[in-house]
Structures are given as C-alpha cells and as structure tokens.
Coordinates of N, CA and C in Angstrom, one line a residue:
Chain A
D1 N 118.2 93.9 82.0 CA 119.5 94.6 82.2 C 120.2 94.1 83.5
A2 N 121.5 94.0 83.4 CA 122.2 93.6 84.6 C 122.3 94.8 85.5
G3 N 122.4 94.5 86.8 CA 122.6 95.6 87.7 C 121.8 95.5 89.0
I4 N 121.7 96.6 89.6 CA 120.9 96.7 90.9 C 119.9 97.7 90.7
T5 N 118.6 97.4 90.9 CA 117.5 98.3 90.8 C 116.7 98.4 92.0
Q6 N 116.2 99.7 92.2 CA 115.4 99.9 93.4 C 114.1 100.5 92.9
S7 N 113.0 100.1 93.6 CA 111.7 100.6 93.3 C 110.9 100.8 94.6
P8 N 110.1 101.8 94.6 CA 109.9 102.9 93.6 C 111.0 103.9 93.7
R9 N 111.2 104.8 92.8 CA 112.2 105.9 92.9 C 111.7 107.0 93.9
Y10 N 110.4 107.2 93.9 CA 109.9 108.2 94.8 C 108.6 107.6 95.5
K11 N 108.4 107.9 96.8 CA 107.3 107.5 97.5 C 106.9 108.4 98.6
I12 N 105.6 108.8 98.6 CA 105.0 109.6 99.7 C 104.0 108.7 100.4
T13 N 104.2 108.6 101.7 CA 103.3 107.8 102.5 C 102.9 108.6 103.8
E14 N 101.8 108.1 104.4 CA 101.4 108.7 105.6 C 101.9 108.1 106.9
T15 N 102.0 108.8 107.9 CA 102.5 108.3 109.2 C 101.6 107.1 109.6
G16 N 102.3 106.1 110.0 CA 101.6 104.9 110.5 C 101.4 103.8 109.5
R17 N 101.6 104.2 108.2 CA 101.4 103.2 107.1 C 102.6 102.3 107.1
Q18 N 102.4 101.1 106.5 CA 103.5 100.2 106.2 C 103.9 100.4 104.8
V19 N 105.2 100.5 104.6 CA 105.7 100.6 103.2 C 106.9 99.8 103.0
T20 N 107.0 99.2 101.8 CA 108.1 98.3 101.4 C 108.9 98.9 100.2
L21 N 110.2 99.0 100.4 CA 111.1 99.4 99.4 C 111.7 98.2 98.8
M22 N 111.8 98.1 97.5 CA 112.3 96.9 96.8 C 113.7 97.1 96.3
C23 N 114.5 96.0 96.3 CA 115.9 96.1 95.8 C 116.1 94.7 95.1
H24 N 116.6 94.8 93.9 CA 116.8 93.6 93.1 C 118.1 93.7 92.4
Q25 N 118.9 92.6 92.5 CA 120.2 92.6 91.8 C 120.3 91.4 90.9
T26 N 121.0 91.5 89.8 CA 121.1 90.4 88.8 C 122.4 89.7 88.8
W27 N 123.3 90.0 89.7 CA 124.6 89.4 89.7 C 124.7 88.2 90.6
S28 N 123.7 88.0 91.5 CA 123.8 86.9 92.5 C 124.9 87.2 93.5
H29 N 125.2 88.4 93.8 CA 126.2 88.8 94.8 C 125.6 88.3 96.2
S30 N 126.6 87.9 97.0 CA 126.2 87.4 98.3 C 125.7 88.5 99.2
Y31 N 126.4 89.6 99.2 CA 126.1 90.7 100.2 C 125.2 91.7 99.7
M32 N 124.2 92.1 100.5 CA 123.3 93.2 100.2 C 123.1 94.0 101.4
F33 N 122.9 95.3 101.2 CA 122.8 96.3 102.2 C 121.7 97.3 102.0
W34 N 121.2 97.9 103.1 CA 120.4 99.0 103.0 C 121.0 100.2 103.8
Y35 N 121.1 101.3 103.2 CA 121.5 102.5 103.9 C 120.5 103.6 103.8
R36 N 120.5 104.5 104.7 CA 119.7 105.7 104.5 C 120.7 106.9 104.5
Q37 N 120.3 107.9 103.7 CA 121.2 109.0 103.5 C 120.5 110.3 104.0
D38 N 121.0 111.0 105.0 CA 120.4 112.2 105.6 C 121.5 113.2 105.7
L39 N 121.1 114.4 105.5 CA 122.0 115.6 105.6 C 122.6 115.6 106.9
G40 N 123.9 115.7 107.0 CA 124.6 115.8 108.3 C 125.0 114.5 108.9
H41 N 124.4 113.4 108.3 CA 124.7 112.1 108.9 C 125.4 111.2 107.8
G42 N 125.4 111.6 106.6 CA 126.0 110.7 105.6 C 125.1 109.5 105.4
L43 N 125.8 108.4 105.2 CA 125.0 107.1 105.0 C 125.2 106.3 106.2
R44 N 124.0 105.8 106.7 CA 124.0 105.0 107.9 C 123.4 103.6 107.5
L45 N 124.0 102.6 108.0 CA 123.6 101.3 107.7 C 122.3 100.9 108.5
I46 N 121.3 100.4 107.7 CA 120.1 99.9 108.4 C 120.1 98.4 108.6
Y47 N 120.3 97.7 107.6 CA 120.4 96.2 107.6 C 121.4 95.7 106.6
Y48 N 121.9 94.6 106.8 CA 122.7 93.9 105.8 C 122.5 92.4 105.8
S49 N 122.9 91.8 104.7 CA 122.7 90.4 104.5 C 123.9 89.8 103.9
A50 N 124.4 88.7 104.4 CA 125.6 88.0 103.9 C 125.2 86.9 102.9
A51 N 123.9 86.5 102.9 CA 123.5 85.5 102.0 C 122.0 85.3 102.2
A52 N 121.4 84.5 101.4 CA 119.9 84.3 101.5 C 119.6 83.8 102.9
D53 N 118.6 84.3 103.5 CA 118.1 83.9 104.8 C 119.1 84.3 106.0
I54 N 120.1 85.1 105.7 CA 121.0 85.6 106.7 C 120.9 87.1 106.7
T55 N 120.4 87.7 107.8 CA 120.4 89.2 107.8 C 120.9 89.6 109.2
D56 N 121.3 90.9 109.3 CA 121.8 91.4 110.5 C 121.6 92.9 110.6
K57 N 121.4 93.4 111.8 CA 121.1 94.8 112.0 C 122.3 95.7 111.8
G58 N 122.0 96.9 111.3 CA 123.0 97.9 111.3 C 122.8 98.9 112.4
E59 N 123.3 100.1 112.3 CA 123.3 101.0 113.4 C 121.9 101.7 113.6
V60 N 121.0 101.7 112.6 CA 119.8 102.4 112.7 C 118.6 101.5 112.2
S61 N 118.5 100.3 112.8 CA 117.6 99.3 112.4 C 116.2 99.5 113.0
D62 N 116.0 100.2 114.1 CA 114.7 100.3 114.7 C 113.6 100.8 113.8
G63 N 112.5 100.1 113.7 CA 111.4 100.5 112.9 C 111.5 99.9 111.5
Y64 N 112.5 99.2 111.2 CA 112.7 98.6 109.9 C 112.7 97.0 110.0
V65 N 112.3 96.4 108.9 CA 112.4 94.9 108.8 C 112.8 94.6 107.4
V66 N 113.7 93.5 107.4 CA 114.1 93.0 106.1 C 113.9 91.5 106.0
S67 N 114.0 91.1 104.7 CA 113.9 89.6 104.5 C 114.8 89.3 103.3
R68 N 115.3 88.1 103.2 CA 116.1 87.7 102.0 C 115.8 86.3 101.7
S69 N 114.7 86.0 101.2 CA 114.3 84.6 100.8 C 115.0 84.2 99.5
K70 N 115.3 85.1 98.7 CA 116.1 84.8 97.5 C 117.3 85.7 97.4
T71 N 118.4 85.2 96.9 CA 119.7 85.9 96.8 C 119.5 87.3 96.1
E72 N 118.7 87.3 95.1 CA 118.6 88.6 94.3 C 117.7 89.7 94.9
N73 N 116.9 89.4 95.8 CA 116.0 90.4 96.4 C 116.2 90.7 97.8
F74 N 116.1 91.9 98.2 CA 116.3 92.3 99.6 C 115.4 93.5 99.9
P75 N 114.1 93.2 100.1 CA 113.2 94.3 100.4 C 113.3 94.8 101.8
L76 N 113.0 96.1 102.0 CA 113.1 96.8 103.2 C 111.7 97.3 103.6
T77 N 111.2 96.9 104.7 CA 109.8 97.3 105.1 C 109.9 98.2 106.3
L78 N 109.2 99.3 106.2 CA 108.9 100.2 107.4 C 107.6 99.8 107.9
E79 N 107.6 99.3 109.1 CA 106.4 98.6 109.7 C 105.3 99.7 110.0
S80 N 105.7 100.8 110.5 CA 104.7 101.9 110.8 C 105.5 103.2 110.6
A81 N 105.4 103.7 109.4 CA 106.2 104.9 109.0 C 106.1 106.1 109.9
T82 N 107.2 106.7 110.2 CA 107.2 107.9 111.0 C 107.9 109.0 110.2
R83 N 107.7 110.3 110.6 CA 108.3 111.4 109.8 C 109.8 111.3 109.9
S84 N 110.4 110.8 110.9 CA 111.8 110.7 111.1 C 112.4 109.7 110.1
Q85 N 111.6 108.9 109.4 CA 112.1 108.0 108.4 C 112.0 108.6 107.0
T86 N 111.7 109.8 106.9 CA 111.8 110.6 105.6 C 113.3 110.6 105.3
S87 N 113.6 110.1 104.2 CA 115.1 110.0 103.8 C 115.2 109.5 102.4
V88 N 116.5 109.4 102.0 CA 116.8 108.7 100.7 C 117.4 107.4 101.1
Y89 N 116.8 106.3 100.6 CA 117.3 105.0 100.9 C 118.0 104.4 99.7
F90 N 119.2 103.9 100.0 CA 120.1 103.2 99.0 C 120.3 101.8 99.4
C91 N 120.1 100.9 98.4 CA 120.5 99.5 98.4 C 121.8 99.3 97.8
A92 N 122.6 98.4 98.3 CA 123.9 98.1 97.7 C 124.1 96.6 97.7
C93 N 125.0 96.1 96.8 CA 125.4 94.7 96.8 C 126.8 94.6 96.5
G94 N 127.4 93.4 96.8 CA 128.8 93.1 96.5 C 129.0 91.6 96.6
D95 N 130.1 91.2 96.0 CA 130.4 89.8 96.0 C 131.3 89.4 97.1
G96 N 131.9 90.4 97.8 CA 132.7 90.0 98.9 C 134.1 89.4 98.6
G97 N 134.4 89.4 97.3 CA 135.7 88.8 96.8 C 136.7 89.9 96.5
V98 N 137.5 89.6 95.5 CA 138.6 90.5 95.1 C 138.0 91.8 94.7
N99 N 136.9 91.7 94.0 CA 136.2 92.9 93.5 C 135.5 93.7 94.6
Y100 N 136.3 94.1 95.6 CA 135.8 94.7 96.8 C 135.1 96.0 96.5
G101 N 134.4 96.5 97.4 CA 133.6 97.7 97.2 C 132.2 97.2 96.7
Y102 N 131.3 98.1 96.8 CA 129.9 97.7 96.6 C 129.3 98.6 95.5
T103 N 128.3 98.0 94.8 CA 127.5 98.8 93.8 C 126.2 99.2 94.4
F104 N 125.9 100.5 94.2 CA 124.7 101.1 94.8 C 123.6 101.2 93.8
G105 N 122.4 101.1 94.2 CA 121.2 101.4 93.4 C 121.0 102.9 93.3
S106 N 120.0 103.3 92.6 CA 119.7 104.7 92.3 C 119.0 105.4 93.5
G107 N 118.6 104.6 94.4 CA 117.9 105.3 95.6 C 116.4 105.4 95.5
T108 N 115.8 105.4 96.7 CA 114.4 105.7 96.8 C 114.2 106.9 97.7
R109 N 113.6 107.9 97.2 CA 113.3 109.1 98.1 C 112.0 108.9 98.7
L110 N 112.0 108.7 100.0 CA 110.7 108.4 100.8 C 110.4 109.7 101.6
T111 N 109.1 110.1 101.5 CA 108.6 111.2 102.3 C 107.5 110.7 103.1
V112 N 107.5 110.9 104.4 CA 106.5 110.4 105.3 C 105.8 111.7 105.8
V113 N 104.5 111.8 105.5 CA 103.7 113.0 105.9 C 102.8 112.8 107.0
Chain B
A1 N 134.9 98.7 117.3 CA 134.0 99.5 116.5 C 134.8 100.2 115.4
Q2 N 134.2 100.5 114.3 CA 134.8 101.2 113.2 C 134.2 102.5 113.0
R3 N 135.0 103.5 112.7 CA 134.5 104.8 112.6 C 135.3 105.5 111.5
V4 N 134.6 106.4 110.8 CA 135.2 107.2 109.7 C 134.8 108.7 110.0
T5 N 135.8 109.5 109.9 CA 135.6 110.9 110.2 C 136.0 111.8 109.0
Q6 N 135.1 112.5 108.5 CA 135.4 113.5 107.4 C 135.1 114.9 108.1
P7 N 136.2 115.6 108.4 CA 136.0 116.8 109.2 C 135.3 118.0 108.5
E8 N 135.4 118.0 107.2 CA 134.9 119.1 106.4 C 133.6 118.8 105.8
K9 N 132.6 119.6 106.0 CA 131.3 119.4 105.3 C 131.3 119.9 103.9
L10 N 132.1 121.0 103.8 CA 132.1 121.7 102.5 C 133.6 122.1 102.2
L11 N 134.0 121.9 101.0 CA 135.3 122.3 100.6 C 135.2 123.0 99.3
S12 N 135.5 124.3 99.2 CA 135.3 125.1 98.0 C 136.7 125.5 97.5
V13 N 137.0 125.2 96.3 CA 138.3 125.5 95.6 C 138.0 126.1 94.3
F14 N 139.0 126.8 93.8 CA 139.0 127.3 92.4 C 139.4 126.2 91.4
K15 N 138.9 126.4 90.2 CA 139.3 125.5 89.1 C 140.8 125.6 89.0
G16 N 141.5 124.4 88.9 CA 142.9 124.4 88.7 C 143.7 124.3 90.0
A17 N 143.0 124.5 91.1 CA 143.7 124.5 92.4 C 143.8 123.0 92.9
P18 N 144.7 122.7 93.8 CA 144.8 121.4 94.3 C 143.7 121.1 95.3
V19 N 143.3 119.8 95.4 CA 142.2 119.4 96.3 C 142.7 118.4 97.2
E20 N 142.3 118.5 98.5 CA 142.6 117.4 99.4 C 141.4 117.3 100.3
L21 N 140.7 116.1 100.2 CA 139.6 115.8 101.1 C 140.1 114.9 102.2
K22 N 139.8 115.3 103.4 CA 140.4 114.6 104.5 C 139.5 113.4 105.0
C23 N 140.1 112.4 105.4 CA 139.4 111.2 105.9 C 140.3 110.6 107.0
N24 N 139.8 110.4 108.2 CA 140.5 109.7 109.2 C 139.6 108.5 109.7
Y25 N 140.2 107.5 110.1 CA 139.4 106.3 110.5 C 139.9 105.8 111.9
S26 N 139.0 104.9 112.4 CA 139.3 104.2 113.6 C 138.9 102.8 113.4
Y27 N 139.9 101.9 113.6 CA 139.6 100.5 113.4 C 140.7 99.7 114.0
S28 N 140.4 98.6 114.7 CA 141.4 97.9 115.5 C 142.2 97.0 114.6
G29 N 141.7 96.5 113.5 CA 142.5 95.6 112.6 C 143.0 96.3 111.4
S30 N 143.2 95.6 110.3 CA 143.7 96.2 109.1 C 142.5 96.5 108.2
P31 N 142.3 97.8 108.0 CA 141.0 98.2 107.2 C 141.2 98.2 105.7
E32 N 140.0 98.1 105.1 CA 139.9 98.3 103.7 C 139.3 99.7 103.5
L33 N 139.9 100.6 102.8 CA 139.4 101.9 102.7 C 139.0 102.2 101.2
F34 N 137.9 103.0 101.1 CA 137.4 103.4 99.8 C 137.0 104.8 99.8
W35 N 136.9 105.4 98.6 CA 136.3 106.7 98.4 C 135.1 106.4 97.4
Y36 N 134.0 107.0 97.7 CA 132.8 107.0 96.8 C 132.5 108.4 96.5
V37 N 131.9 108.6 95.3 CA 131.5 109.9 94.9 C 130.0 109.9 94.5
Q38 N 129.3 110.9 94.8 CA 127.9 111.0 94.4 C 127.7 112.4 93.7
Y39 N 127.5 112.3 92.4 CA 127.1 113.5 91.7 C 125.7 113.9 91.9
S40 N 125.3 115.1 91.6 CA 124.0 115.6 92.0 C 122.9 114.6 91.7
R41 N 122.2 114.2 92.7 CA 121.0 113.3 92.6 C 121.3 112.0 91.9
Q42 N 122.5 111.5 92.0 CA 122.8 110.3 91.3 C 123.2 109.2 92.4
R43 N 123.4 108.0 92.0 CA 123.8 107.0 92.9 C 125.2 107.1 93.3
L44 N 125.6 106.6 94.4 CA 127.0 106.6 94.8 C 127.8 105.7 93.8
Q45 N 129.0 106.1 93.5 CA 129.9 105.4 92.6 C 131.2 105.2 93.3
L46 N 131.7 104.0 93.2 CA 133.1 103.7 93.8 C 134.1 104.5 93.0
L47 N 134.9 105.3 93.7 CA 135.9 106.2 93.0 C 137.2 105.4 93.0
L48 N 137.7 105.0 94.2 CA 138.9 104.2 94.3 C 139.0 103.4 95.6
R49 N 139.8 102.4 95.5 CA 140.1 101.5 96.7 C 141.6 101.6 97.0
H50 N 141.9 101.6 98.3 CA 143.3 101.7 98.6 C 144.0 100.4 98.2
I51 N 143.3 99.3 98.2 CA 144.0 98.0 97.9 C 144.5 98.0 96.5
S52 N 143.9 98.7 95.6 CA 144.3 98.6 94.2 C 145.3 99.7 93.8
R53 N 145.5 100.7 94.7 CA 146.4 101.8 94.5 C 146.2 102.4 93.1
E54 N 145.0 102.6 92.7 CA 144.7 103.2 91.4 C 144.5 104.7 91.4
S55 N 144.5 105.3 90.3 CA 144.2 106.7 90.1 C 143.0 106.8 89.2
I56 N 141.9 107.4 89.7 CA 140.7 107.5 88.9 C 140.4 109.0 88.7
K57 N 140.2 109.4 87.5 CA 139.8 110.8 87.2 C 140.9 111.7 87.8
G58 N 142.1 111.3 88.0 CA 143.1 112.2 88.5 C 143.2 112.2 90.0
F59 N 142.3 111.4 90.7 CA 142.3 111.4 92.1 C 143.2 110.2 92.6
T60 N 143.9 110.5 93.7 CA 144.7 109.4 94.4 C 144.4 109.5 95.9
A61 N 144.7 108.4 96.5 CA 144.5 108.4 98.0 C 145.5 107.4 98.6
D62 N 146.3 107.8 99.6 CA 147.3 106.9 100.2 C 146.8 106.6 101.6
L63 N 146.9 105.3 101.9 CA 146.6 104.9 103.3 C 147.8 105.2 104.2
N64 N 147.6 105.9 105.2 CA 148.7 106.2 106.2 C 148.2 105.6 107.5
K65 N 148.8 104.4 107.8 CA 148.3 103.7 109.0 C 148.8 104.4 110.3
G66 N 149.9 105.1 110.2 CA 150.4 105.8 111.4 C 149.5 106.9 111.8
E67 N 149.0 107.6 110.8 CA 148.1 108.7 111.1 C 146.6 108.3 111.0
T68 N 146.4 107.0 110.6 CA 145.0 106.5 110.4 C 144.2 107.4 109.5
S69 N 144.8 107.7 108.3 CA 144.2 108.6 107.4 C 144.2 108.0 106.0
F70 N 143.3 108.5 105.2 CA 143.1 108.1 103.8 C 142.6 109.3 103.0
H71 N 143.4 110.3 103.0 CA 143.0 111.6 102.3 C 143.0 111.4 100.8
L72 N 142.0 112.1 100.2 CA 141.8 112.0 98.7 C 142.4 113.3 98.1
K73 N 143.2 113.1 97.1 CA 143.9 114.3 96.5 C 143.8 114.3 95.0
K74 N 143.8 115.5 94.5 CA 143.9 115.8 93.1 C 144.7 117.0 92.9
P75 N 145.7 117.0 92.0 CA 146.5 118.2 91.8 C 145.8 119.4 91.2
F76 N 144.9 119.2 90.3 CA 144.2 120.3 89.6 C 142.7 120.0 89.6
A77 N 141.9 120.8 90.3 CA 140.5 120.6 90.3 C 139.8 121.0 89.0
Q78 N 138.8 120.2 88.6 CA 138.0 120.6 87.5 C 136.5 120.8 87.9
E79 N 135.8 121.5 87.1 CA 134.4 121.8 87.5 C 133.6 120.6 87.6
E80 N 133.9 119.6 86.8 CA 133.1 118.3 86.9 C 133.4 117.5 88.1
D81 N 134.4 117.9 88.9 CA 134.7 117.2 90.2 C 133.7 117.6 91.3
S82 N 132.9 118.7 91.0 CA 132.0 119.1 92.1 C 131.0 118.0 92.3
A83 N 131.0 117.5 93.6 CA 130.1 116.4 94.0 C 130.3 116.2 95.5
M84 N 129.6 115.2 96.0 CA 129.7 114.8 97.4 C 130.6 113.6 97.4
Y85 N 131.6 113.6 98.3 CA 132.6 112.6 98.4 C 132.5 111.9 99.8
Y86 N 132.4 110.6 99.8 CA 132.3 109.8 101.0 C 133.5 108.9 101.1
C87 N 134.1 108.9 102.3 CA 135.1 107.9 102.7 C 134.4 106.8 103.4
A88 N 134.9 105.6 103.1 CA 134.3 104.4 103.7 C 135.3 103.4 104.1
L89 N 134.9 102.6 105.1 CA 135.8 101.6 105.7 C 135.1 100.3 105.8
S90 N 135.9 99.2 105.6 CA 135.4 97.8 105.8 C 136.5 97.0 106.4
G91 N 136.1 96.0 107.2 CA 137.0 95.1 107.8 C 137.8 94.3 106.8
S92 N 139.0 94.0 107.1 CA 139.8 93.3 106.1 C 139.5 91.8 106.1
G93 N 140.0 91.1 105.1 CA 139.9 89.6 105.0 C 138.6 89.2 104.2
T94 N 137.5 89.5 104.8 CA 136.3 89.1 104.1 C 135.4 90.3 104.0
A95 N 134.5 90.3 103.0 CA 133.6 91.5 102.9 C 132.8 91.6 104.1
S96 N 132.6 92.8 104.5 CA 131.7 93.1 105.6 C 131.1 94.4 105.4
K97 N 130.3 94.9 106.3 CA 129.6 96.1 106.2 C 130.5 97.3 106.0
L98 N 130.1 98.2 105.1 CA 130.8 99.4 104.9 C 130.4 100.5 105.9
T99 N 131.3 101.2 106.5 CA 131.0 102.3 107.4 C 131.4 103.6 106.7
F100 N 130.5 104.5 106.6 CA 130.7 105.7 105.8 C 131.0 106.9 106.8
G101 N 131.8 107.8 106.3 CA 131.9 109.1 106.9 C 130.6 110.0 106.5
T102 N 130.6 111.2 107.1 CA 129.4 112.0 106.8 C 129.5 112.7 105.5
G103 N 130.6 112.6 104.8 CA 130.7 113.2 103.5 C 131.3 114.6 103.5
T104 N 131.9 114.9 102.4 CA 132.4 116.3 102.1 C 131.9 116.7 100.7
R105 N 131.3 117.9 100.7 CA 130.8 118.4 99.4 C 132.0 119.2 98.8
L106 N 132.4 118.9 97.7 CA 133.4 119.6 97.0 C 132.8 120.5 95.9
Q107 N 133.1 121.8 96.0 CA 132.6 122.8 95.1 C 133.7 123.4 94.4
V108 N 133.8 123.2 93.1 CA 134.8 123.8 92.3 C 134.3 125.0 91.5
T109 N 134.8 126.1 91.7 CA 134.3 127.4 91.1 C 135.4 127.9 90.2
L110 N 134.9 128.7 89.2 CA 135.7 129.3 88.2 C 136.5 130.5 88.8

C-alpha cells in the first residue's frame, strides 16, 4: 500500500534501553521528519532530512539519533531511553514541491518506565 | 527564527455557532502557512494551505501579513469538527521544516 507507515504503534520500554522507531514511505519524497507530540507543547521537531544521507537537528534532538541510508526509510533511535521521552512520535514526509504540506504517519505511542 | 502562537488551548462552541481559531506567527521572510487537524487518536491531516486559498469542510483561513495572523474560520460549527487544530509555518521558496503551534482543541457541543 502506498503511504507512510510507522512501527510499532505502541511500545513500552525500560529506562536506559535503546529503542528504534521505524518510518517508511512509498512515495520517494525527499523530505522526512520526526516530531514528538506532548500535551501543552504541541508538536516539536526532533530531526529532519532533506534527502538520503542528509539529516539535521530540530529543536529537541538531544538523546535521539537518526539515519537515512535509503530515501524511503527514516528510523529514529533513542540511545538510552528516559521517562521524559515518553511521548507520541510522528513521522512525516513531503516532496517539497508544489504539493506543499506534509503527510503524517499514524504515530508511535512510546512509554518509558 | 520562526514561531507560531495559538493562544487558546481550548475553544468550546455550540453547534451552529461561528468558529475562529487564532494563529499568529513570527517569521522574517514570506511564510507558508498551514492548518492541520487531528481527530481523536488519529494522524494529523492537512486541512488547508494559505497558498491554495481553498475551503475545506467549510473552513477558510486568510493570511494577514500586517497582523501576522492566519486565523481559521467556519461560519457554522458541526459536531464532527471537534478535534485538535494545529497552525504550522514553513519558510517560503523551498520546502523546509514545519514549525507548529501548541494547538487548540475545538469542542462543539449541542
């Protein structure tokens, strides 16, 4: 199916563990993004990527790592999970052209205990 | 730096009443403005873009550069409009990162 998919939908992990959230898109859009959604903060940008092998930090990147070896995948890794990283994580992608605006995935609800 | 402000966390209106969700922005260049909507526990969906001047589900938004605002309006609220609404901004010219406001929850009651 065409679109943008995130996995897993739900994840519970322990403090200090490494966890990777996956994001896959089928359109070959250049731009991909990771946001976290928290009550009172709205959506905050963690990392973004303009193309394969090009990534840049957003406003809340500490404790997170990304990679983009292939255009269609943009995994987000929490190197050592902390309780403050409990959140809903959204991946998004866009082509950066006339069809401005981005398409979001369904989100991953991560709980760090 | 770019910033988006949505001053209201919650807006409660009666069905059939007019709706105005406020959005103000700060950006040094010419911005691209968007409204996204998120229904309960669903993904964010693009509602409208200022560049296309469209009307989606009865909602409209006009970019006012003098007041640096992009308020979302609908003349008659419906129950199904109840959702979280986010205003977002991107730099003009080329696609770049979207900066979101903190969101406003619209609650439409009978």
